[in-house]
């Protein structure tokens, strides 16, 4: 009666129970299913778990074991370690993924089914992926090629889908805690990272708390790199005066360090196998992030800038996810995601010996609702379908501050100062059919409608000939894929798909003078970008 029993299966989490507990459970032991080999399962292709051998897309999966082995400093480094995604960095606090030549607002970032791309994602390189904490990731997937059928606008080059750790539950009347602690030190940038996450496993409900703090000092680059990256000089302000100094070691990228904080809190309630409710709160914020490529720009006699940095990169989201598994005439399984995101970005620059610090600040509120369903039509065919509603509200402001007196004056904002409203609505359907044991056919369509309205109020700096810009775009996308499995160890894929990207606020109404006397003009006549893709593998 004092024996301890171990229940193990490759497809389930291990449970260890004393014999007395087994008797109390009437010899019925419930194990929680787990996905052991993510190389065989693709979660994100249709937002539902599928056998990889039935998916025609090229997909790279990064499982938890690989993440632990890579031990990346940032989520951008995690993607780079896959050797499938190129990462561009303008500064140490950055990382812009490039997939098949597409980057920034032409590739889509998704975390736990929630799209991160918003109305101000620019065409230049983006650093938003570093807001994600690689230490709390359970897996990540990269889907190559247009993903507009399932994910809508922006998924031209591909989709990067991240999955944070789930809240694990136990059998009824059994409670358990599990804890992971990580500490890392790296000499290249004297990184100091501390991470801890705690999971409470209840019978019907549980929670997961995660905390990560990272401190990166100045980066030391390799001595055999390109001389164009050397930090020959740097600027310090002493007694209210800018001084340029010669760097004793050009391989030390002076003034490149930053700090980052990531917090994740999840709650899960599952009273039975048919109902699963999850809530997630995610907070990511950083210190100022210096832009290294601007800080080494040289002017006529001295460095061009004394300061050039991104302000704290702030990203916060609340997400509520409901999963229903009870089969009926409408669906076999349903997922409903409602999310709110608060994003703040800013840029600060001051030229050498100037006392005027220019600041541009953007704040974006993002609301999204996704409803995804699957329904078995026959034993061999499954229908996936869903709806999406997206709303972005953008506020943009700017000022010029005298760093000696503290006086502030109005300055040209990056986007129209009257505010912007961005709406997107979509419906999609996709069918997968295993025609034979060796042949699978998939096809789908999606219609998307995007509306953008932005207002120009203050025309002090630029006297534009209009007061507002309105964009209305609708687009129909389709895909057709075939998979042939001649043997158990070989597979041939053919995938035809189309994608589109509707112009966002950064495309149609960005205003800033990148060079003296030069202004980027808003353009209300932009049409959606479209891509047509053929994959044979």
Coordinates of N, CA and C in Angstrom, one line a residue, residues 223-368:
X223 N 37.0 41.3 -34.0 CA 38.1 42.1 -34.5 C 38.3 41.9 -36.0
X224 N 37.7 40.9 -36.6 CA 37.9 40.7 -38.1 C 36.7 41.1 -38.9
X225 N 35.9 42.0 -38.3 CA 34.7 42.4 -39.0 C 35.0 43.6 -40.0
X226 N 34.0 44.2 -40.6 CA 34.1 45.3 -41.5 C 34.5 46.6 -40.7
X227 N 35.4 47.3 -41.2 CA 35.9 48.5 -40.5 C 34.8 49.6 -40.4
X228 N 33.7 49.5 -41.3 CA 32.7 50.5 -41.3 C 31.9 50.4 -40.0
X229 N 31.9 49.3 -39.2 CA 31.2 49.2 -38.0 C 32.0 49.6 -36.8
X230 N 33.3 50.0 -37.0 CA 34.2 50.3 -35.8 C 33.6 51.6 -35.2
X231 N 33.8 51.6 -33.9 CA 33.4 52.8 -33.1 C 34.7 53.6 -32.8
X232 N 35.0 54.5 -33.8 CA 36.3 55.2 -33.7 C 36.2 56.4 -32.7
X233 N 35.0 57.0 -32.6 CA 34.8 58.1 -31.7 C 33.5 58.0 -31.0
X234 N 33.3 58.7 -29.9 CA 32.1 58.8 -29.2 C 32.0 60.1 -28.6
X235 N 30.7 60.5 -28.2 CA 30.5 61.8 -27.7 C 30.0 61.7 -26.2
X236 N 30.5 62.6 -25.4 CA 30.0 62.7 -24.0 C 29.7 64.2 -23.7
X237 N 28.7 64.5 -23.0 CA 28.3 65.9 -22.7 C 28.8 66.1 -21.3
X238 N 29.8 67.1 -21.1 CA 30.4 67.4 -19.9 C 30.2 68.9 -19.6
X239 N 29.6 69.2 -18.4 CA 29.3 70.6 -18.0 C 28.5 71.3 -19.1
X240 N 27.5 70.6 -19.7 CA 26.7 71.3 -20.7 C 27.3 71.5 -22.1
X241 N 28.4 70.8 -22.3 CA 29.1 70.9 -23.6 C 29.4 69.6 -24.2
X242 N 29.2 69.4 -25.5 CA 29.5 68.1 -26.1 C 31.0 68.0 -26.4
X243 N 31.6 66.9 -26.1 CA 33.0 66.6 -26.4 C 33.1 65.3 -27.1
X244 N 33.9 65.3 -28.2 CA 34.2 64.1 -28.9 C 35.5 63.5 -28.5
X245 N 35.5 62.2 -28.2 CA 36.6 61.5 -27.7 C 37.0 60.3 -28.7
X246 N 38.3 60.0 -28.7 CA 38.7 58.8 -29.5 C 38.5 57.6 -28.7
X247 N 37.9 56.6 -29.3 CA 37.6 55.3 -28.6 C 38.9 54.5 -28.5
X248 N 39.3 54.1 -27.2 CA 40.6 53.4 -27.0 C 40.5 52.0 -27.7
X249 N 39.3 51.5 -27.8 CA 39.1 50.2 -28.4 C 37.9 50.3 -29.4
X250 N 38.2 50.4 -30.7 CA 37.1 50.6 -31.7 C 36.2 49.4 -31.8
X251 N 36.6 48.2 -31.3 CA 35.7 47.1 -31.3 C 34.6 47.1 -30.2
X252 N 34.8 48.0 -29.3 CA 33.7 48.2 -28.2 C 32.8 49.3 -28.7
X253 N 31.5 48.8 -28.9 CA 30.5 49.7 -29.5 C 29.9 50.5 -28.3
X254 N 30.6 51.6 -28.0 CA 30.3 52.5 -26.9 C 28.9 53.0 -27.0
X255 N 28.2 53.1 -25.9 CA 26.8 53.6 -25.8 C 25.8 52.8 -26.6
X256 N 26.0 51.4 -26.6 CA 25.0 50.6 -27.3 C 24.2 49.7 -26.3
X257 N 24.4 49.7 -25.0 CA 23.7 48.9 -24.1 C 22.3 49.3 -23.8
X258 N 21.5 48.4 -23.3 CA 20.1 48.7 -22.8 C 19.7 47.6 -21.9
X259 N 18.5 47.9 -21.3 CA 17.9 46.9 -20.3 C 16.5 46.6 -20.8
X260 N 16.0 45.4 -20.4 CA 14.7 44.9 -20.8 C 14.0 44.1 -19.7
X261 N 12.7 44.4 -19.6 CA 11.9 43.6 -18.6 C 10.7 43.0 -19.3
X262 N 10.5 41.7 -19.0 CA 9.3 41.0 -19.5 C 8.6 40.3 -18.4
X263 N 7.3 40.5 -18.4 CA 6.4 39.8 -17.4 C 5.2 39.2 -18.1
X264 N 4.9 37.9 -17.7 CA 3.8 37.2 -18.3 C 3.0 36.6 -17.1
X265 N 1.7 36.8 -17.2 CA 0.8 36.1 -16.2 C -0.4 35.5 -17.0
X266 N -0.6 34.2 -16.7 CA -1.7 33.4 -17.3 C -2.5 32.8 -16.3
X267 N -3.8 32.7 -16.6 CA -4.8 31.9 -15.8 C -5.5 31.0 -16.7
X268 N -5.9 29.8 -16.2 CA -6.6 28.8 -17.1 C -7.7 28.1 -16.2
X269 N -8.8 28.0 -16.8 CA -10.0 27.3 -16.2 C -10.5 26.3 -17.1
X270 N -10.5 25.0 -16.7 CA -11.0 24.0 -17.6 C -11.8 23.0 -16.7
X271 N -13.1 23.3 -16.6 CA -14.0 22.4 -15.7 C -14.2 21.1 -16.3
X272 N -14.1 20.9 -17.6 CA -14.3 19.6 -18.3 C -13.5 19.7 -19.6
X273 N -13.6 18.5 -20.3 CA -12.8 18.4 -21.6 C -13.4 19.3 -22.7
X274 N -14.6 19.8 -22.5 CA -15.2 20.5 -23.6 C -15.1 22.0 -23.5
X275 N -14.6 22.5 -22.4 CA -14.6 24.0 -22.1 C -13.2 24.3 -21.5
X276 N -12.5 25.3 -22.2 CA -11.1 25.6 -21.8 C -11.0 27.2 -21.9
X277 N -10.9 27.9 -20.8 CA -10.8 29.3 -20.8 C -9.5 29.8 -20.3
X278 N -8.8 30.6 -21.1 CA -7.5 31.1 -20.8 C -7.4 32.6 -20.9
X279 N -6.7 33.2 -19.9 CA -6.5 34.7 -19.9 C -5.0 34.9 -19.8
X280 N -4.4 35.8 -20.6 CA -3.0 36.1 -20.5 C -2.8 37.6 -20.5
X281 N -1.8 38.0 -19.6 CA -1.3 39.4 -19.6 C 0.2 39.4 -19.9
X282 N 0.6 40.2 -20.8 CA 2.0 40.2 -21.2 C 2.5 41.7 -21.1
X283 N 3.6 41.9 -20.5 CA 4.2 43.3 -20.4 C 5.6 43.2 -20.8
X284 N 6.0 44.0 -21.8 CA 7.4 44.1 -22.2 C 7.8 45.6 -22.3
X285 N 8.9 45.9 -21.6 CA 9.4 47.3 -21.7 C 10.9 47.3 -21.6
X286 N 11.5 48.4 -22.1 CA 12.9 48.5 -22.1 C 13.4 49.9 -21.7
X287 N 14.7 50.0 -21.5 CA 15.2 51.3 -21.3 C 15.4 52.0 -22.7
X288 N 16.0 53.2 -22.8 CA 16.3 53.7 -24.1 C 17.2 52.8 -24.8
X289 N 17.0 52.6 -26.1 CA 17.8 51.7 -27.0 C 18.6 52.6 -28.0
X290 N 19.9 52.7 -27.8 CA 20.7 53.5 -28.7 C 20.7 52.9 -30.1
X291 N 20.6 53.8 -31.2 CA 20.7 53.3 -32.5 C 22.1 53.5 -33.0
X292 N 22.8 52.4 -33.0 CA 24.3 52.4 -33.2 C 24.7 52.9 -34.6
X293 N 23.9 52.5 -35.7 CA 24.3 52.9 -37.0 C 24.2 54.4 -37.2
X294 N 23.4 55.1 -36.4 CA 23.3 56.6 -36.5 C 24.4 57.2 -35.6
X295 N 24.7 56.6 -34.5 CA 25.7 57.2 -33.6 C 27.1 57.2 -34.2
X296 N 27.4 56.3 -35.2 CA 28.7 56.3 -35.8 C 28.8 57.1 -37.2
X297 N 27.7 57.8 -37.5 CA 27.7 58.6 -38.7 C 28.6 59.8 -38.5
X298 N 29.4 60.1 -39.5 CA 30.3 61.3 -39.4 C 29.8 62.5 -40.2
X299 N 29.9 63.6 -39.6 CA 29.6 64.9 -40.3 C 30.8 65.4 -41.0
X300 N 30.8 66.8 -41.2 CA 32.0 67.4 -41.9 C 33.2 67.3 -41.1
X301 N 33.2 67.5 -39.8 CA 34.4 67.5 -38.9 C 34.2 66.6 -37.7
X302 N 33.0 66.4 -37.3 CA 32.8 65.5 -36.1 C 31.7 64.5 -36.4
X303 N 31.4 63.7 -35.3 CA 30.2 62.8 -35.5 C 29.0 63.7 -35.7
X304 N 28.0 63.1 -36.5 CA 26.8 63.9 -36.8 C 25.9 64.0 -35.6
X305 N 25.8 63.0 -34.8 CA 24.8 63.0 -33.7 C 25.5 62.8 -32.4
X306 N 25.1 63.6 -31.4 CA 25.5 63.3 -30.0 C 24.6 62.3 -29.4
X307 N 23.3 62.3 -29.8 CA 22.3 61.3 -29.2 C 21.4 60.9 -30.4
X308 N 21.1 59.6 -30.4 CA 20.1 59.0 -31.3 C 19.7 57.7 -30.7
X309 N 18.5 57.7 -30.2 CA 18.0 56.5 -29.5 C 16.5 56.3 -29.6
X310 N 16.0 55.1 -29.6 CA 14.6 54.8 -29.5 C 14.3 54.9 -28.0
X311 N 13.1 55.5 -27.7 CA 12.7 55.5 -26.3 C 12.3 54.2 -25.9
X312 N 11.9 54.0 -24.6 CA 11.5 52.7 -24.1 C 10.4 52.0 -25.0
X313 N 10.7 50.8 -25.4 CA 9.8 50.1 -26.3 C 8.8 49.3 -25.5
X314 N 7.6 49.9 -25.4 CA 6.6 49.4 -24.5 C 5.5 48.6 -25.3
X315 N 5.2 47.4 -24.8 CA 4.2 46.6 -25.4 C 3.5 45.9 -24.3
X316 N 2.2 46.0 -24.3 CA 1.4 45.3 -23.2 C 0.1 44.8 -23.9
X317 N -0.2 43.6 -23.5 CA -1.5 43.0 -24.1 C -2.2 42.2 -23.1
X318 N -3.6 42.2 -23.2 CA -4.5 41.3 -22.5 C -5.2 40.5 -23.6
X319 N -5.2 39.2 -23.3 CA -5.9 38.3 -24.3 C -6.7 37.3 -23.5
X320 N -8.0 37.1 -24.1 CA -8.9 36.1 -23.5 C -9.2 35.1 -24.6
X321 N -8.9 33.8 -24.3 CA -9.1 32.7 -25.3 C -10.0 31.7 -24.7
X322 N -11.0 31.3 -25.6 CA -12.0 30.3 -25.2 C -11.9 29.2 -26.2
X323 N -11.8 27.9 -25.8 CA -11.8 26.8 -26.6 C -12.9 25.9 -26.3
X324 N -13.7 25.5 -27.3 CA -14.9 24.6 -27.1 C -14.7 23.4 -28.0
X325 N -14.8 22.2 -27.4 CA -14.5 21.0 -28.1 C -15.8 20.1 -28.4
X326 N -16.9 20.5 -27.9 CA -18.1 19.7 -28.1 C -18.6 19.8 -29.5
X327 N -18.7 18.7 -30.2 CA -19.1 18.7 -31.6 C -20.6 18.9 -31.7
X328 N -21.0 19.7 -32.8 CA -22.4 20.0 -33.1 C -22.5 20.2 -34.6
X329 N -23.6 20.7 -35.0 CA -23.8 20.8 -36.5 C -23.0 21.9 -37.1
X330 N -22.5 22.9 -36.3 CA -21.7 24.0 -36.8 C -20.2 23.8 -36.7
X331 N -19.7 23.1 -35.7 CA -18.3 22.9 -35.5 C -18.0 21.7 -34.7
X332 N -16.8 21.1 -34.8 CA -16.3 20.1 -33.9 C -15.5 20.8 -32.8
X333 N -14.8 21.9 -33.1 CA -14.0 22.6 -32.2 C -14.1 24.1 -32.6
X334 N -14.0 25.0 -31.6 CA -14.0 26.4 -31.8 C -13.0 27.1 -30.9
X335 N -12.4 28.2 -31.5 CA -11.5 29.0 -30.7 C -12.0 30.5 -30.9
X336 N -12.1 31.2 -29.8 CA -12.5 32.6 -29.8 C -11.4 33.4 -29.1
X337 N -10.7 34.3 -29.7 CA -9.7 35.1 -29.2 C -10.1 36.6 -29.2
X338 N -10.1 37.2 -28.0 CA -10.3 38.7 -27.9 C -9.0 39.2 -27.3
X339 N -8.4 40.3 -27.9 CA -7.2 40.8 -27.3 C -7.2 42.3 -27.4
X340 N -6.5 42.9 -26.5 CA -6.2 44.4 -26.5 C -4.7 44.6 -26.3
X341 N -4.1 45.4 -27.2 CA -2.7 45.7 -27.1 C -2.5 47.2 -27.0
X342 N -1.5 47.6 -26.2 CA -1.1 49.0 -26.0 C 0.4 49.0 -26.4
X343 N 0.7 49.8 -27.5 CA 2.0 49.9 -28.0 C 2.5 51.3 -28.0
X344 N 3.7 51.6 -27.5 CA 4.2 52.9 -27.5 C 5.6 52.9 -28.0
X345 N 5.9 53.7 -29.0 CA 7.2 53.8 -29.6 C 7.6 55.3 -29.7
X346 N 8.9 55.5 -29.6 CA 9.4 56.9 -29.7 C 10.8 57.0 -30.2
X347 N 11.2 58.1 -30.8 CA 12.5 58.4 -31.3 C 13.0 59.7 -30.8
X348 N 14.3 59.7 -30.5 CA 14.9 60.9 -30.0 C 16.3 61.1 -30.7
X349 N 16.5 62.3 -31.1 CA 17.8 62.6 -31.8 C 18.3 64.0 -31.4
X350 N 19.6 64.2 -31.3 CA 20.2 65.5 -31.1 C 21.5 65.5 -31.8
X351 N 21.7 66.5 -32.7 CA 23.0 66.6 -33.4 C 24.1 67.2 -32.5
X352 N 25.3 66.9 -33.0 CA 26.5 67.3 -32.2 C 26.5 68.8 -32.0
X353 N 26.7 69.2 -30.7 CA 26.8 70.6 -30.2 C 25.4 71.3 -30.3
X354 N 24.4 70.6 -30.6 CA 23.1 71.2 -30.6 C 22.4 71.0 -29.2
X355 N 21.6 72.0 -28.8 CA 20.9 71.9 -27.6 C 19.5 71.5 -27.7
X356 N 19.1 71.2 -29.0 CA 17.7 70.8 -29.3 C 17.6 69.3 -29.5
X357 N 16.8 68.7 -28.6 CA 16.5 67.3 -28.7 C 15.2 67.1 -29.3
X358 N 15.1 66.4 -30.5 CA 13.9 66.2 -31.2 C 13.3 64.9 -30.7
X359 N 12.0 64.9 -30.4 CA 11.3 63.7 -30.0 C 10.0 63.5 -30.8
X360 N 9.8 62.2 -31.2 CA 8.6 61.8 -31.9 C 8.0 60.6 -31.2
X361 N 6.7 60.7 -30.8 CA 6.1 59.6 -29.9 C 4.9 59.1 -30.6
X362 N 4.7 57.8 -30.7 CA 3.5 57.2 -31.2 C 2.9 56.3 -30.2
X363 N 1.6 56.3 -30.1 CA 0.8 55.4 -29.2 C -0.3 54.7 -30.0
X364 N -0.3 53.4 -29.9 CA -1.3 52.6 -30.7 C -2.1 51.7 -29.8
X365 N -3.4 51.8 -29.9 CA -4.3 50.9 -29.2 C -4.8 49.9 -30.3
X366 N -4.7 48.6 -30.0 CA -5.1 47.6 -30.9 C -6.1 46.7 -30.3
X367 N -7.3 46.6 -30.9 CA -8.4 45.6 -30.5 C -8.6 44.6 -31.6
X368 N -8.7 43.3 -31.2 CA -8.8 42.3 -32.2 C -9.8 41.2 -31.7

